[in-house]
PDB file of C-alpha atoms in Angstrom:
ATOM      1  CA  MET I   4      -4.477  76.428  19.663  1.00 84.00           C
ATOM      2  CA  THR I   5      -4.843  80.120  18.828  1.00 95.00           C
ATOM      3  CA  ARG I   6      -3.683  81.013  15.316  1.00 97.00           C
ATOM      4  CA  VAL I   7      -2.580  84.619  14.684  1.00 98.00           C
ATOM      5  CA  LEU I   8      -1.486  86.281  11.452  1.00 98.00           C
ATOM      6  CA  SER I   9       0.541  89.474  11.560  1.00 97.00           C
ATOM      7  CA  VAL I  10       0.254  91.549   8.376  1.00 98.00           C
ATOM      8  CA  GLY I  11       2.816  94.220   7.687  1.00 96.00           C
ATOM      9  CA  GLN I  12       4.508  96.058   4.879  1.00 96.00           C
ATOM     10  CA  GLU I  13       7.842  94.670   3.710  1.00 95.00           C
ATOM     11  CA  PRO I  14      10.320  96.771   5.712  1.00 93.00           C
ATOM     12  CA  GLU I  15      12.498  97.500   2.700  1.00 93.00           C
ATOM     13  CA  THR I  16       9.533  99.121   0.907  1.00 94.00           C
ATOM     14  CA  VAL I  17       8.657 101.603   3.684  1.00 93.00           C
ATOM     15  CA  ASP I  18       9.356 105.292   3.067  1.00 92.00           C
ATOM     16  CA  PHE I  19      11.067 106.133   6.357  1.00 91.00           C
ATOM     17  CA  SER I  20      11.294 109.807   5.406  1.00 92.00           C
ATOM     18  CA  ASP I  21       7.507 110.078   5.884  1.00 92.00           C
ATOM     19  CA  PRO I  22       7.032 112.336   8.938  1.00 91.00           C
ATOM     20  CA  SER I  23       3.918 110.408  10.017  1.00 88.00           C
ATOM     21  CA  LEU I  24       6.076 107.403  10.952  1.00 87.00           C
ATOM     22  CA  PRO I  25       7.638 107.120  14.398  1.00 86.00           C
ATOM     23  CA  PRO I  26      11.004 108.916  14.540  1.00 89.00           C
ATOM     24  CA  GLY I  27      14.010 106.651  14.150  1.00 91.00           C
ATOM     25  CA  SER I  28      12.105 103.913  12.326  1.00 91.00           C
ATOM     26  CA  ASN I  29      14.102 101.789   9.920  1.00 94.00           C
ATOM     27  CA  ALA I  30      13.949  98.337   8.326  1.00 94.00           C
ATOM     28  CA  GLU I  31      16.242  96.774  10.930  1.00 95.00           C
ATOM     29  CA  LYS I  32      14.116  98.004  13.857  1.00 94.00           C
ATOM     30  CA  ILE I  33      10.965  96.733  12.183  1.00 93.00           C
ATOM     31  CA  GLN I  34      12.520  93.301  11.595  1.00 94.00           C
ATOM     32  CA  ALA I  35      13.708  93.164  15.206  1.00 95.00           C
ATOM     33  CA  GLY I  36      10.152  93.941  16.354  1.00 94.00           C
ATOM     34  CA  ILE I  37       8.762  91.212  14.093  1.00 94.00           C
ATOM     35  CA  ASP I  38      11.205  88.732  15.628  1.00 95.00           C
ATOM     36  CA  ILE I  39      10.126  89.761  19.145  1.00 96.00           C
ATOM     37  CA  ALA I  40       6.456  89.379  18.158  1.00 95.00           C
ATOM     38  CA  LYS I  41       7.047  85.843  16.863  1.00 95.00           C
ATOM     39  CA  THR I  42       8.793  84.884  20.093  1.00 96.00           C
ATOM     40  CA  THR I  43       6.066  86.435  22.250  1.00 96.00           C
ATOM     41  CA  MET I  44       3.323  84.576  20.390  1.00 96.00           C
ATOM     42  CA  THR I  45       5.183  81.286  20.755  1.00 96.00           C
ATOM     43  CA  GLU I  46       5.625  81.960  24.485  1.00 96.00           C
ATOM     44  CA  ARG I  47       1.841  82.417  24.742  1.00 96.00           C
ATOM     45  CA  GLY I  48       1.358  79.020  23.100  1.00 96.00           C
ATOM     46  CA  TRP I  49       0.016  80.496  19.866  1.00 97.00           C
ATOM     47  CA  ASN I  50       0.807  79.630  16.281  1.00 96.00           C
ATOM     48  CA  GLY I  51       1.940  82.936  14.828  1.00 95.00           C
ATOM     49  CA  ASP I  52       2.455  83.570  11.135  1.00 96.00           C
ATOM     50  CA  THR I  53       3.780  86.698   9.473  1.00 96.00           C
ATOM     51  CA  CYS I  54       2.723  87.989   6.072  1.00 97.00           C
ATOM     52  CA  MET I  55       4.874  90.863   4.873  1.00 97.00           C
ATOM     53  CA  ILE I  56       3.389  92.493   1.801  1.00 97.00           C
ATOM     54  CA  ALA I  57       4.498  94.864  -0.921  1.00 97.00           C
ATOM     55  CA  PRO I  58       2.578  98.166  -0.964  1.00 95.00           C
ATOM     56  CA  ASP I  59       0.766  97.344  -4.197  1.00 95.00           C
ATOM     57  CA  ASP I  60      -1.674  94.835  -5.666  1.00 95.00           C
ATOM     58  CA  SER I  61       0.935  92.072  -5.552  1.00 97.00           C
ATOM     59  CA  GLY I  62       0.961  92.490  -1.765  1.00 97.00           C
ATOM     60  CA  ILE I  63      -2.803  92.086  -1.613  1.00 98.00           C
ATOM     61  CA  ALA I  64      -2.495  88.920  -3.731  1.00 98.00           C
ATOM     62  CA  THR I  65       0.137  87.614  -1.291  1.00 98.00           C
ATOM     63  CA  LEU I  66      -2.208  88.311   1.620  1.00 98.00           C
ATOM     64  CA  ALA I  67      -5.157  86.642  -0.114  1.00 98.00           C
ATOM     65  CA  THR I  68      -3.050  83.522  -0.732  1.00 98.00           C
ATOM     66  CA  GLN I  69      -1.983  83.418   2.925  1.00 98.00           C
ATOM     67  CA  LEU I  70      -5.561  83.842   4.145  1.00 98.00           C
ATOM     68  CA  ALA I  71      -6.722  81.009   1.893  1.00 97.00           C
ATOM     69  CA  SER I  72      -4.129  78.648   3.352  1.00 96.00           C
ATOM     70  CA  VAL I  73      -5.042  78.783   7.069  1.00 95.00           C
ATOM     71  CA  ASP I  74      -8.013  79.672   9.276  1.00 96.00           C
ATOM     72  CA  TYR I  75      -6.904  82.393  11.679  1.00 98.00           C
ATOM     73  CA  ASP I  76      -8.425  83.380  15.007  1.00 97.00           C
ATOM     74  CA  CYS I  77      -7.006  86.888  14.820  1.00 98.00           C
ATOM     75  CA  ILE I  78      -5.287  89.002  12.211  1.00 98.00           C
ATOM     76  CA  VAL I  79      -3.136  91.888  13.403  1.00 98.00           C
ATOM     77  CA  ILE I  80      -2.481  94.712  10.946  1.00 98.00           C
ATOM     78  CA  GLY I  81       0.757  96.528  11.647  1.00 94.00           C
ATOM     79  CA  GLY I  82       1.628 100.179  11.315  1.00 90.00           C
ATOM     80  CA  GLY I  83       3.238  99.890   7.867  1.00 89.00           C
ATOM     81  CA  PRO I  84       0.005  99.528   5.930  1.00 91.00           C
ATOM     82  CA  ARG I  85      -1.985 101.574   8.448  1.00 91.00           C
ATOM     83  CA  LEU I  86      -0.110 104.634   9.704  1.00 88.00           C
ATOM     84  CA  PRO I  87       1.044 106.786   6.796  1.00 88.00           C
ATOM     85  CA  PRO I  88      -1.913 108.848   5.508  1.00 91.00           C
ATOM     86  CA  LYS I  89      -0.735 108.305   1.939  1.00 91.00           C
ATOM     87  CA  GLY I  90      -1.086 104.549   2.599  1.00 90.00           C
ATOM     88  CA  LEU I  91      -4.860 104.714   3.110  1.00 93.00           C
ATOM     89  CA  PRO I  92      -5.627 102.943  -0.212  1.00 94.00           C
ATOM     90  CA  LEU I  93      -3.332 100.050   0.772  1.00 95.00           C
ATOM     91  CA  PHE I  94      -4.875  99.872   4.245  1.00 96.00           C
ATOM     92  CA  GLU I  95      -8.378  99.707   2.740  1.00 96.00           C
ATOM     93  CA  LYS I  96      -7.298  96.883   0.424  1.00 97.00           C
ATOM     94  CA  VAL I  97      -5.761  94.985   3.355  1.00 97.00           C
ATOM     95  CA  VAL I  98      -8.939  95.329   5.428  1.00 97.00           C
ATOM     96  CA  ASN I  99     -11.101  94.218   2.497  1.00 97.00           C
ATOM     97  CA  ALA I 100      -8.843  91.223   1.758  1.00 97.00           C
ATOM     98  CA  ILE I 101      -9.091  90.178   5.413  1.00 97.00           C
ATOM     99  CA  HIS I 102     -12.859  90.625   5.409  1.00 97.00           C
ATOM    100  CA  GLN I 103     -13.153  88.422   2.315  1.00 97.00           C
ATOM    101  CA  GLY I 104     -10.496  85.848   3.198  1.00 97.00           C
ATOM    102  CA  ALA I 105     -11.057  85.496   6.940  1.00 97.00           C
ATOM    103  CA  PRO I 106     -14.529  86.790   7.806  1.00 96.00           C
ATOM    104  CA  LYS I 107     -14.628  84.973  11.161  1.00 96.00           C
ATOM    105  CA  ALA I 108     -11.244  86.215  12.395  1.00 97.00           C
ATOM    106  CA  ALA I 109     -10.951  89.035  14.879  1.00 97.00           C
ATOM    107  CA  THR I 110      -8.954  92.027  13.699  1.00 97.00           C
ATOM    108  CA  ALA I 111      -6.432  93.917  15.785  1.00 96.00           C
ATOM    109  CA  PHE I 112      -3.923  96.683  15.195  1.00 96.00           C
ATOM    110  CA  SER I 113      -0.346  97.080  16.368  1.00 93.00           C
ATOM    111  CA  THR I 114       1.953 100.037  15.940  1.00 83.00           C
ATOM    112  CA  PRO I 115       5.384  98.719  16.820  1.00 90.00           C
ATOM    113  CA  PRO I 116       5.613  95.139  15.570  1.00 91.00           C
ATOM    114  CA  GLU I 117       6.722  93.843  18.958  1.00 93.00           C
ATOM    115  CA  ASP I 118       3.221  94.662  20.283  1.00 93.00           C
ATOM    116  CA  THR I 119       1.554  92.157  17.935  1.00 95.00           C
ATOM    117  CA  ALA I 120       0.797  89.582  20.639  1.00 94.00           C
ATOM    118  CA  GLN I 121      -0.640  92.230  22.974  1.00 95.00           C
ATOM    119  CA  ALA I 122      -2.877  93.502  20.157  1.00 95.00           C
ATOM    120  CA  ALA I 123      -4.073  89.964  19.387  1.00 95.00           C
ATOM    121  CA  ALA I 124      -4.796  89.326  23.063  1.00 94.00           C
ATOM    122  CA  ARG I 125      -7.187  92.257  23.234  1.00 92.00           C
TER     123      ARG I 125
END
């Protein structure tokens, strides 16, 4: 069975005033998208896990722990750690943690969380 991990930034830690984020974004919309993504992965017959991280080194430690616990076929990095230009250092740390913790897993990128399954399918 396909095993997918979705990595995103904890919604309550996102700076929604950042103009690089999609207009109208908020923690509730992100959580709703995460819920849709989980349902979509289950409908595809996949085991889908979510790892929401803080935008600091504790988040990278959380991700490393998750990666050490399961072998994933694909890891999807969401827009939270990837989109805001000021988040580039976090994004680099996420990519490096994935490279170290799951070197055989494919990597994909989603922008709205509800597109996680589509990103993993690519």
